[in-house]
């Protein structure tokens, strides 16, 4: 049985490398990997740490690419790859443009689709944009839905997906996180690049920040930068912010934060260094989806700079809290966690609802049975 995993961005690669290894561990499956390189450099970092060599690399990334131009290249490029490889099934992940394009190309060829991290819904097609529609398209076509949680499974059932096609597995990001953390513990050199920052901020409470959502571009990014500056005014705090390469992010952050002594605006981190940053931090401020799952696995509270989230389980469990992009609210919530030990402990000790690190093995077994 030839199964092709298709992904193109750094977050997808992180969440899919455990699945690829789980597929390869089964003798009845011939696992193939097709990457689109929707994000080139950031993807390559994860392929290296995940020990994945793609069988097909479409290398579609272009400077200043538009969503529709990228989609066109993806659909045709993936179609050609499927015609050459003739997979019995493809596996896609989450909600990227690569995921939607691969789903459509497979559908045009009547190739069954398995959707990893299925069922996430915010209920608003513009938040997050365009991810909400990307994942809904995948959900409409896939015949195997690997939901990370019961909430995700319920969202699929509400869209009339047959219950027997939905499998609650937990999220593969926990598999990737725990595997990478274990490797760093055994081989500290994998994340030694953070040593200078850890030394520089010794004795301070580190806040990790990530921000890149399109819906926050403009006024939202400016408000986030101003909030971080207000937080960094505290002498007991240091902020480490791996800045996304998108110019909309960098241009908003550098004028406000670039000269602050206890704010480190650094280049994007490879996955081992990011895992170490999470482990070293006291709490996390993010508008990312995946970080809402990763940080709680290490006992770190997460404040989410969005108005909605497709991961409500974290909000309900108490591991994450929505704070939007209002400067005053972000600062207030951060200070509460820094100054109120009970509030911090309530979030840090909450049960992580996103999995136990066995999702990839479960997915591989279900795929093998489905053939």
mmCIF file of C-alpha atoms in Angstrom:
data_model
loop_
_atom_site.group_PDB
_atom_site.id
_atom_site.type_symbol
_atom_site.label_atom_id
_atom_site.label_comp_id
_atom_site.label_asym_id
_atom_site.label_seq_id
_atom_site.Cartn_x
_atom_site.Cartn_y
_atom_site.Cartn_z
ATOM 1 C CA UNK A 1 0.000 0.000 0.000
ATOM 2 C CA UNK A 2 1.590 3.262 -1.140
ATOM 3 C CA UNK A 3 0.746 6.157 1.187
ATOM 4 C CA UNK A 4 2.002 9.648 0.386
ATOM 5 C CA UNK A 5 2.292 12.294 3.071
ATOM 6 C CA UNK A 6 2.001 15.796 1.609
ATOM 7 C CA UNK A 7 3.019 18.958 3.429
ATOM 8 C CA UNK A 8 4.709 22.253 2.723
ATOM 9 C CA UNK A 9 5.189 24.445 5.787
ATOM 10 C CA UNK A 10 7.217 24.265 8.972
ATOM 11 C CA UNK A 11 4.241 23.569 11.275
ATOM 12 C CA UNK A 12 3.001 20.792 8.988
ATOM 13 C CA UNK A 13 6.449 19.199 8.876
ATOM 14 C CA UNK A 14 6.702 19.242 12.652
ATOM 15 C CA UNK A 15 3.347 17.538 13.021
ATOM 16 C CA UNK A 16 3.827 15.090 10.160
ATOM 17 C CA UNK A 17 7.350 13.771 10.730
ATOM 18 C CA UNK A 18 6.152 11.461 13.527
ATOM 19 C CA UNK A 19 3.437 10.174 11.166
ATOM 20 C CA UNK A 20 5.965 9.475 8.399
ATOM 21 C CA UNK A 21 8.115 7.486 10.814
ATOM 22 C CA UNK A 22 5.088 5.579 12.104
ATOM 23 C CA UNK A 23 4.060 4.706 8.530
ATOM 24 C CA UNK A 24 7.586 3.554 7.689
ATOM 25 C CA UNK A 25 7.581 1.284 10.716
ATOM 26 C CA UNK A 26 4.791 -0.811 9.167
ATOM 27 C CA UNK A 27 5.832 -3.425 6.627
ATOM 28 C CA UNK A 28 2.516 -3.320 4.784
ATOM 29 C CA UNK A 29 2.908 0.378 3.948
ATOM 30 C CA UNK A 30 5.261 2.007 1.468
ATOM 31 C CA UNK A 31 5.535 5.539 2.805
ATOM 32 C CA UNK A 32 6.336 8.353 0.381
ATOM 33 C CA UNK A 33 6.821 12.040 1.159
ATOM 34 C CA UNK A 34 5.974 14.968 -1.098
ATOM 35 C CA UNK A 35 6.836 18.472 0.094
ATOM 36 C CA UNK A 36 5.674 21.596 -1.682
ATOM 37 C CA UNK A 37 8.095 23.923 0.127
ATOM 38 C CA UNK A 38 5.368 26.526 0.535
ATOM 39 C CA UNK A 39 7.816 27.795 3.208
ATOM 40 C CA UNK A 40 11.271 26.827 1.950
ATOM 41 C CA UNK A 41 13.904 27.582 4.576
ATOM 42 C CA UNK A 42 11.701 27.006 7.599
ATOM 43 C CA UNK A 43 10.541 23.677 6.171
ATOM 44 C CA UNK A 44 14.083 22.458 5.517
ATOM 45 C CA UNK A 45 15.059 22.985 9.156
ATOM 46 C CA UNK A 46 12.344 20.598 10.308
ATOM 47 C CA UNK A 47 13.078 18.000 7.640
ATOM 48 C CA UNK A 48 16.623 17.844 8.954
ATOM 49 C CA UNK A 49 15.726 17.455 12.612
ATOM 50 C CA UNK A 50 12.909 15.060 11.727
ATOM 51 C CA UNK A 51 15.296 12.969 9.608
ATOM 52 C CA UNK A 52 12.999 13.132 6.593
ATOM 53 C CA UNK A 53 14.288 13.154 3.007
ATOM 54 C CA UNK A 54 11.411 13.971 0.641
ATOM 55 C CA UNK A 55 10.790 11.736 -2.349
ATOM 56 C CA UNK A 56 9.323 14.706 -4.232
ATOM 57 C CA UNK A 57 10.090 18.386 -3.624
ATOM 58 C CA UNK A 58 7.976 20.800 -5.673
ATOM 59 C CA UNK A 59 9.804 23.912 -4.391
ATOM 60 C CA UNK A 60 6.870 26.204 -5.212
ATOM 61 C CA UNK A 61 7.810 29.163 -3.005
ATOM 62 C CA UNK A 62 8.167 32.515 -4.762
ATOM 63 C CA UNK A 63 8.940 35.923 -3.300
ATOM 64 C CA UNK A 64 5.788 37.960 -2.579
ATOM 65 C CA UNK A 65 3.593 35.109 -3.763
ATOM 66 C CA UNK A 66 -0.161 35.643 -3.876
ATOM 67 C CA UNK A 67 -2.545 33.089 -2.443
ATOM 68 C CA UNK A 68 -4.254 32.423 -5.774
ATOM 69 C CA UNK A 69 -0.957 32.188 -7.671
ATOM 70 C CA UNK A 70 0.398 29.799 -5.069
ATOM 71 C CA UNK A 71 -2.777 27.711 -5.158
ATOM 72 C CA UNK A 72 -2.547 27.358 -8.937
ATOM 73 C CA UNK A 73 1.065 26.144 -8.756
ATOM 74 C CA UNK A 74 0.201 23.758 -5.948
ATOM 75 C CA UNK A 75 -2.807 22.133 -7.616
ATOM 76 C CA UNK A 76 -1.016 21.505 -10.907
ATOM 77 C CA UNK A 77 2.306 20.501 -9.338
ATOM 78 C CA UNK A 78 0.696 18.081 -6.916
ATOM 79 C CA UNK A 79 -1.483 16.654 -9.688
ATOM 80 C CA UNK A 80 1.620 15.841 -11.701
ATOM 81 C CA UNK A 81 3.252 14.278 -8.638
ATOM 82 C CA UNK A 82 0.210 12.073 -8.009
ATOM 83 C CA UNK A 83 0.127 10.993 -11.656
ATOM 84 C CA UNK A 84 3.781 9.947 -11.392
ATOM 85 C CA UNK A 85 3.662 8.318 -7.974
ATOM 86 C CA UNK A 86 0.167 6.799 -8.154
ATOM 87 C CA UNK A 87 -0.394 6.655 -4.381
ATOM 88 C CA UNK A 88 -3.169 4.489 -2.965
ATOM 89 C CA UNK A 89 -3.853 7.192 -0.377
ATOM 90 C CA UNK A 90 -2.547 10.596 0.568
ATOM 91 C CA UNK A 91 -2.310 12.120 4.028
ATOM 92 C CA UNK A 92 -2.579 15.862 4.505
ATOM 93 C CA UNK A 93 -2.349 17.951 7.622
ATOM 94 C CA UNK A 94 -4.335 20.762 9.105
ATOM 95 C CA UNK A 95 -5.227 23.883 7.205
ATOM 96 C CA UNK A 96 -2.559 25.198 4.845
ATOM 97 C CA UNK A 97 -2.939 26.036 1.180
ATOM 98 C CA UNK A 98 -0.859 22.913 0.467
ATOM 99 C CA UNK A 99 -3.480 20.869 2.325
ATOM 100 C CA UNK A 100 -6.396 22.262 0.336
ATOM 101 C CA UNK A 101 -4.548 21.928 -2.980
ATOM 102 C CA UNK A 102 -3.442 18.352 -2.299
ATOM 103 C CA UNK A 103 -6.986 17.430 -1.302
ATOM 104 C CA UNK A 104 -8.400 18.857 -4.525
ATOM 105 C CA UNK A 105 -5.736 17.238 -6.730
ATOM 106 C CA UNK A 106 -6.340 13.886 -5.055
ATOM 107 C CA UNK A 107 -10.111 14.271 -5.402
ATOM 108 C CA UNK A 108 -9.764 14.921 -9.138
ATOM 109 C CA UNK A 109 -7.972 11.549 -9.357
ATOM 110 C CA UNK A 110 -10.264 9.706 -6.900
ATOM 111 C CA UNK A 111 -7.361 9.096 -4.513
ATOM 112 C CA UNK A 112 -8.584 8.683 -0.900
ATOM 113 C CA UNK A 113 -7.509 11.402 1.513
ATOM 114 C CA UNK A 114 -6.713 11.083 5.197
ATOM 115 C CA UNK A 115 -6.804 14.374 7.108
ATOM 116 C CA UNK A 116 -4.504 14.680 10.127
ATOM 117 C CA UNK A 117 -5.598 17.294 12.690
ATOM 118 C CA UNK A 118 -9.126 17.247 11.311
ATOM 119 C CA UNK A 119 -12.138 19.039 12.700
ATOM 120 C CA UNK A 120 -10.638 22.285 13.948
ATOM 121 C CA UNK A 121 -13.164 25.067 13.461
ATOM 122 C CA UNK A 122 -13.367 28.705 14.544
ATOM 123 C CA UNK A 123 -16.761 29.251 12.890
ATOM 124 C CA UNK A 124 -15.518 32.350 11.028
ATOM 125 C CA UNK A 125 -14.118 31.959 7.511
ATOM 126 C CA UNK A 126 -11.995 35.090 7.954
ATOM 127 C CA UNK A 127 -10.481 34.166 11.337
ATOM 128 C CA UNK A 128 -8.081 32.525 10.785
ATOM 129 C CA UNK A 129 -7.831 33.455 7.116
ATOM 130 C CA UNK A 130 -7.517 31.525 4.804
ATOM 131 C CA UNK A 131 -7.003 28.513 7.074
ATOM 132 C CA UNK A 132 -10.644 28.070 8.098
ATOM 133 C CA UNK A 133 -11.724 27.459 4.502
ATOM 134 C CA UNK A 134 -8.653 25.353 3.704
ATOM 135 C CA UNK A 135 -9.511 22.855 6.423
ATOM 136 C CA UNK A 136 -13.216 22.844 5.610
ATOM 137 C CA UNK A 137 -12.390 21.872 2.016
ATOM 138 C CA UNK A 138 -10.180 19.041 3.265
ATOM 139 C CA UNK A 139 -12.942 17.943 5.610
ATOM 140 C CA UNK A 140 -15.468 17.821 2.762
ATOM 141 C CA UNK A 141 -13.298 15.433 0.720
ATOM 142 C CA UNK A 142 -11.412 13.234 3.198
ATOM 143 C CA UNK A 143 -12.645 9.757 4.048
ATOM 144 C CA UNK A 144 -10.433 9.368 7.137
ATOM 145 C CA UNK A 145 -10.536 12.167 9.699
ATOM 146 C CA UNK A 146 -7.926 12.073 12.476
ATOM 147 C CA UNK A 147 -9.392 14.416 15.059
ATOM 148 C CA UNK A 148 -7.080 15.535 17.871
ATOM 149 C CA UNK A 149 -9.895 15.902 20.415
ATOM 150 C CA UNK A 150 -13.535 15.114 21.058
ATOM 151 C CA UNK A 151 -14.399 18.755 20.354
ATOM 152 C CA UNK A 152 -12.887 18.439 16.876
ATOM 153 C CA UNK A 153 -14.720 15.157 16.326
ATOM 154 C CA UNK A 154 -18.014 16.786 17.344
ATOM 155 C CA UNK A 155 -17.430 19.591 14.834
ATOM 156 C CA UNK A 156 -17.035 16.994 12.081
ATOM 157 C CA UNK A 157 -20.174 15.147 13.127
ATOM 158 C CA UNK A 158 -22.030 18.466 13.038
ATOM 159 C CA UNK A 159 -20.961 18.751 9.389
ATOM 160 C CA UNK A 160 -22.463 15.297 8.703
ATOM 161 C CA UNK A 161 -19.184 13.399 8.527
ATOM 162 C CA UNK A 162 -20.052 9.751 9.299
ATOM 163 C CA UNK A 163 -18.945 8.830 12.804
ATOM 164 C CA UNK A 164 -17.144 5.685 11.616
ATOM 165 C CA UNK A 165 -14.775 7.839 9.549
ATOM 166 C CA UNK A 166 -13.715 9.960 12.536
ATOM 167 C CA UNK A 167 -10.868 8.781 14.777
ATOM 168 C CA UNK A 168 -9.812 10.673 17.909
ATOM 169 C CA UNK A 169 -6.040 10.254 18.153
ATOM 170 C CA UNK A 170 -4.677 13.269 20.008
ATOM 171 C CA UNK A 171 -2.457 15.727 18.181
ATOM 172 C CA UNK A 172 0.787 14.606 16.551
ATOM 173 C CA UNK A 173 2.478 17.833 17.673
ATOM 174 C CA UNK A 174 2.726 16.315 21.145
ATOM 175 C CA UNK A 175 4.523 13.312 19.628
ATOM 176 C CA UNK A 176 6.950 15.676 17.895
ATOM 177 C CA UNK A 177 7.454 17.868 20.945
ATOM 178 C CA UNK A 178 8.186 15.026 23.354
ATOM 179 C CA UNK A 179 10.477 13.264 20.877
ATOM 180 C CA UNK A 180 12.421 16.463 20.239
ATOM 181 C CA UNK A 181 12.644 17.363 23.942
ATOM 182 C CA UNK A 182 14.072 13.901 24.627
ATOM 183 C CA UNK A 183 16.652 14.350 21.868
ATOM 184 C CA UNK A 184 17.723 17.730 23.265
ATOM 185 C CA UNK A 185 18.116 16.200 26.736
ATOM 186 C CA UNK A 186 20.392 13.542 25.254
ATOM 187 C CA UNK A 187 22.157 15.875 22.829
ATOM 188 C CA UNK A 188 22.180 19.473 24.197
ATOM 189 C CA UNK A 189 24.193 20.706 21.215
ATOM 190 C CA UNK A 190 21.000 20.487 19.113
ATOM 191 C CA UNK A 191 19.727 23.630 20.850
ATOM 192 C CA UNK A 192 22.967 25.195 22.071
ATOM 193 C CA UNK A 193 22.362 28.261 19.911
ATOM 194 C CA UNK A 194 20.173 29.667 22.715
ATOM 195 C CA UNK A 195 23.021 29.583 25.252
ATOM 196 C CA UNK A 196 23.949 33.278 24.758
ATOM 197 C CA UNK A 197 20.353 34.410 25.297
ATOM 198 C CA UNK A 198 19.907 32.200 28.351
ATOM 199 C CA UNK A 199 23.079 33.706 29.810
ATOM 200 C CA UNK A 200 22.076 37.257 28.860
ATOM 201 C CA UNK A 201 18.710 36.940 30.565
ATOM 202 C CA UNK A 202 19.835 34.865 33.560
ATOM 203 C CA UNK A 203 17.644 35.624 36.567
ATOM 204 C CA UNK A 204 14.837 37.121 34.474
ATOM 205 C CA UNK A 205 11.452 35.602 33.745
ATOM 206 C CA UNK A 206 11.410 34.850 30.057
ATOM 207 C CA UNK A 207 8.279 35.416 28.005
ATOM 208 C CA UNK A 208 8.298 33.705 24.613
ATOM 209 C CA UNK A 209 6.394 35.539 21.871
ATOM 210 C CA UNK A 210 5.310 34.412 18.417
ATOM 211 C CA UNK A 211 3.094 36.435 16.087
ATOM 212 C CA UNK A 212 2.384 36.083 12.395
ATOM 213 C CA UNK A 213 -1.370 35.866 11.744
ATOM 214 C CA UNK A 214 -2.552 37.737 8.656
ATOM 215 C CA UNK A 215 -5.647 39.049 10.406
ATOM 216 C CA UNK A 216 -3.354 40.856 12.881
ATOM 217 C CA UNK A 217 -1.354 42.702 10.216
ATOM 218 C CA UNK A 218 -1.479 46.481 10.546
ATOM 219 C CA UNK A 219 -3.066 47.910 13.681
ATOM 220 C CA UNK A 220 -3.086 44.543 15.426
ATOM 221 C CA UNK A 221 0.659 44.073 15.031
ATOM 222 C CA UNK A 222 1.328 47.606 16.229
ATOM 223 C CA UNK A 223 -0.802 47.028 19.330
ATOM 224 C CA UNK A 224 1.040 43.763 20.020
ATOM 225 C CA UNK A 225 4.393 45.545 19.734
ATOM 226 C CA UNK A 226 3.255 48.282 22.113
ATOM 227 C CA UNK A 227 2.018 45.706 24.609
ATOM 228 C CA UNK A 228 5.348 43.868 24.512
ATOM 229 C CA UNK A 229 7.170 47.167 25.105
ATOM 230 C CA UNK A 230 5.020 47.845 28.155
ATOM 231 C CA UNK A 231 5.669 44.357 29.503
ATOM 232 C CA UNK A 232 9.406 44.702 28.886
ATOM 233 C CA UNK A 233 9.457 47.823 31.051
ATOM 234 C CA UNK A 234 9.509 45.473 34.033
ATOM 235 C CA UNK A 235 13.008 44.794 35.322
ATOM 236 C CA UNK A 236 12.221 41.149 36.167
ATOM 237 C CA UNK A 237 11.122 40.243 32.629
ATOM 238 C CA UNK A 238 12.856 39.407 29.359
ATOM 239 C CA UNK A 239 11.075 38.836 26.055
ATOM 240 C CA UNK A 240 12.385 36.476 23.395
ATOM 241 C CA UNK A 241 10.605 36.941 20.084
ATOM 242 C CA UNK A 242 11.552 34.815 17.052
ATOM 243 C CA UNK A 243 10.282 37.180 14.351
ATOM 244 C CA UNK A 244 8.449 35.661 11.397
ATOM 245 C CA UNK A 245 10.098 36.549 8.059
ATOM 246 C CA UNK A 246 6.931 38.172 6.715
ATOM 247 C CA UNK A 247 7.738 41.900 6.286
ATOM 248 C CA UNK A 248 4.373 42.857 7.785
ATOM 249 C CA UNK A 249 5.582 41.410 11.093
ATOM 250 C CA UNK A 250 9.150 42.704 11.117
ATOM 251 C CA UNK A 251 8.220 46.228 10.047
ATOM 252 C CA UNK A 252 5.745 46.481 12.930
ATOM 253 C CA UNK A 253 8.057 45.113 15.609
ATOM 254 C CA UNK A 254 11.481 46.604 14.960
ATOM 255 C CA UNK A 255 10.657 50.328 15.333
ATOM 256 C CA UNK A 256 9.007 49.776 18.732
ATOM 257 C CA UNK A 257 11.019 46.898 20.186
ATOM 258 C CA UNK A 258 14.348 46.894 18.381
ATOM 259 C CA UNK A 259 16.225 49.127 20.854
ATOM 260 C CA UNK A 260 14.915 47.614 24.121
ATOM 261 C CA UNK A 261 17.628 45.914 26.182
ATOM 262 C CA UNK A 262 15.471 43.126 27.554
ATOM 263 C CA UNK A 263 13.718 42.292 24.282
ATOM 264 C CA UNK A 264 15.492 39.932 21.888
ATOM 265 C CA UNK A 265 14.091 40.067 18.360
ATOM 266 C CA UNK A 266 15.736 37.033 16.845
ATOM 267 C CA UNK A 267 15.530 35.129 13.579
ATOM 268 C CA UNK A 268 13.050 32.229 13.375
ATOM 269 C CA UNK A 269 14.245 29.208 15.325
ATOM 270 C CA UNK A 270 14.578 25.674 14.107
ATOM 271 C CA UNK A 271 12.407 23.221 15.984
ATOM 272 C CA UNK A 272 14.901 22.047 18.650
ATOM 273 C CA UNK A 273 15.728 25.637 19.579
ATOM 274 C CA UNK A 274 12.031 26.515 19.686
ATOM 275 C CA UNK A 275 11.312 23.569 21.971
ATOM 276 C CA UNK A 276 14.133 24.734 24.249
ATOM 277 C CA UNK A 277 12.720 28.276 24.236
ATOM 278 C CA UNK A 278 9.326 26.952 25.335
ATOM 279 C CA UNK A 279 10.930 24.874 28.064
ATOM 280 C CA UNK A 280 12.973 27.858 29.296
ATOM 281 C CA UNK A 281 10.091 30.346 29.271
ATOM 282 C CA UNK A 282 7.753 31.156 32.109
ATOM 283 C CA UNK A 283 4.802 31.763 29.827
ATOM 284 C CA UNK A 284 3.978 32.187 26.142
ATOM 285 C CA UNK A 285 2.277 34.999 24.232
ATOM 286 C CA UNK A 286 1.211 33.906 20.743
ATOM 287 C CA UNK A 287 -1.249 34.137 17.890
ATOM 288 C CA UNK A 288 -0.156 30.735 16.567
ATOM 289 C CA UNK A 289 -2.388 27.699 16.534
ATOM 290 C CA UNK A 290 0.172 24.987 17.233
ATOM 291 C CA UNK A 291 1.818 26.756 20.161
ATOM 292 C CA UNK A 292 -1.513 26.561 21.979
ATOM 293 C CA UNK A 293 -0.995 22.782 22.000
ATOM 294 C CA UNK A 294 2.771 22.612 22.512
ATOM 295 C CA UNK A 295 3.323 24.961 25.439
ATOM 296 C CA UNK A 296 0.825 23.269 27.798
ATOM 297 C CA UNK A 297 2.624 19.943 27.269
ATOM 298 C CA UNK A 298 5.576 21.612 29.009
ATOM 299 C CA UNK A 299 3.420 23.244 31.692
ATOM 300 C CA UNK A 300 3.560 26.761 30.230
ATOM 301 C CA UNK A 301 0.489 29.046 30.292
ATOM 302 C CA UNK A 302 -0.493 30.455 26.886
ATOM 303 C CA UNK A 303 -2.091 33.819 26.170
ATOM 304 C CA UNK A 304 -3.573 33.834 22.671
ATOM 305 C CA UNK A 305 -3.597 37.128 20.758
ATOM 306 C CA UNK A 306 -6.685 36.315 18.731
ATOM 307 C CA UNK A 307 -10.410 36.908 19.047
ATOM 308 C CA UNK A 308 -11.325 33.304 18.249
ATOM 309 C CA UNK A 309 -9.531 29.985 18.282
ATOM 310 C CA UNK A 310 -10.116 26.680 16.554
ATOM 311 C CA UNK A 311 -8.607 25.045 19.639
ATOM 312 C CA UNK A 312 -11.256 25.795 22.290
ATOM 313 C CA UNK A 313 -10.187 22.733 24.286
ATOM 314 C CA UNK A 314 -7.215 24.665 25.654
ATOM 315 C CA UNK A 315 -9.449 27.544 26.716
ATOM 316 C CA UNK A 316 -11.896 25.140 28.363
ATOM 317 C CA UNK A 317 -9.124 23.184 30.102
ATOM 318 C CA UNK A 318 -7.526 26.385 31.373
ATOM 319 C CA UNK A 319 -4.161 25.940 29.643
ATOM 320 C CA UNK A 320 -4.791 28.929 27.326
ATOM 321 C CA UNK A 321 -6.673 32.235 27.417
ATOM 322 C CA UNK A 322 -7.851 34.493 24.594
ATOM 323 C CA UNK A 323 -6.592 38.068 25.002
ATOM 324 C CA UNK A 324 -7.054 39.516 21.504
ATOM 325 C CA UNK A 325 -4.795 42.321 20.299
ATOM 326 C CA UNK A 326 -5.848 45.062 22.699
ATOM 327 C CA UNK A 327 -2.710 46.470 24.320
ATOM 328 C CA UNK A 328 -4.219 47.051 27.757
ATOM 329 C CA UNK A 329 -5.743 43.598 27.928
ATOM 330 C CA UNK A 330 -2.538 41.831 26.878
ATOM 331 C CA UNK A 331 -0.510 43.731 29.481
ATOM 332 C CA UNK A 332 -3.076 43.157 32.208
ATOM 333 C CA UNK A 333 -3.273 39.395 31.591
ATOM 334 C CA UNK A 334 0.517 39.024 31.443
ATOM 335 C CA UNK A 335 0.980 40.958 34.697
ATOM 336 C CA UNK A 336 -1.692 38.855 36.390
ATOM 337 C CA UNK A 337 0.224 35.664 35.588
ATOM 338 C CA UNK A 338 3.528 37.201 36.637
ATOM 339 C CA UNK A 339 2.211 38.582 39.936
ATOM 340 C CA UNK A 340 -0.441 36.063 41.017
ATOM 341 C CA UNK A 341 1.057 32.660 41.832
ATOM 342 C CA UNK A 342 -2.345 31.010 42.111
ATOM 343 C CA UNK A 343 -3.432 32.275 38.692
ATOM 344 C CA UNK A 344 -0.179 31.044 37.184
ATOM 345 C CA UNK A 345 -0.390 27.629 38.830
ATOM 346 C CA UNK A 346 -3.989 27.140 37.714
ATOM 347 C CA UNK A 347 -2.913 27.437 34.070
ATOM 348 C CA UNK A 348 0.461 25.703 34.358
ATOM 349 C CA UNK A 349 -0.984 22.636 36.067
ATOM 350 C CA UNK A 350 -4.111 22.285 33.945
ATOM 351 C CA UNK A 351 -4.446 19.032 32.017
ATOM 352 C CA UNK A 352 -3.277 19.327 28.419
ATOM 353 C CA UNK A 353 -6.239 18.134 26.321
ATOM 354 C CA UNK A 354 -4.257 17.680 23.105
ATOM 355 C CA UNK A 355 -2.771 14.224 23.460
ATOM 356 C CA UNK A 356 -0.298 11.840 25.077
ATOM 357 C CA UNK A 357 2.318 11.354 22.355
ATOM 358 C CA UNK A 358 0.857 8.249 20.650
ATOM 359 C CA UNK A 359 -1.162 9.925 17.884
ATOM 360 C CA UNK A 360 1.173 9.003 15.005
ATOM 361 C CA UNK A 361 1.185 5.306 15.878
ATOM 362 C CA UNK A 362 -2.615 5.306 16.056
ATOM 363 C CA UNK A 363 -2.892 7.042 12.671
ATOM 364 C CA UNK A 364 -0.556 4.564 10.964
ATOM 365 C CA UNK A 365 -2.518 1.627 12.332
ATOM 366 C CA UNK A 366 -5.851 3.076 11.168
ATOM 367 C CA UNK A 367 -4.439 3.793 7.695
ATOM 368 C CA UNK A 368 -3.163 0.219 7.421
ATOM 369 C CA UNK A 369 -6.561 -1.192 8.423
ATOM 370 C CA UNK A 370 -8.435 1.054 5.992
ATOM 371 C CA UNK A 371 -6.801 -0.372 2.869
#
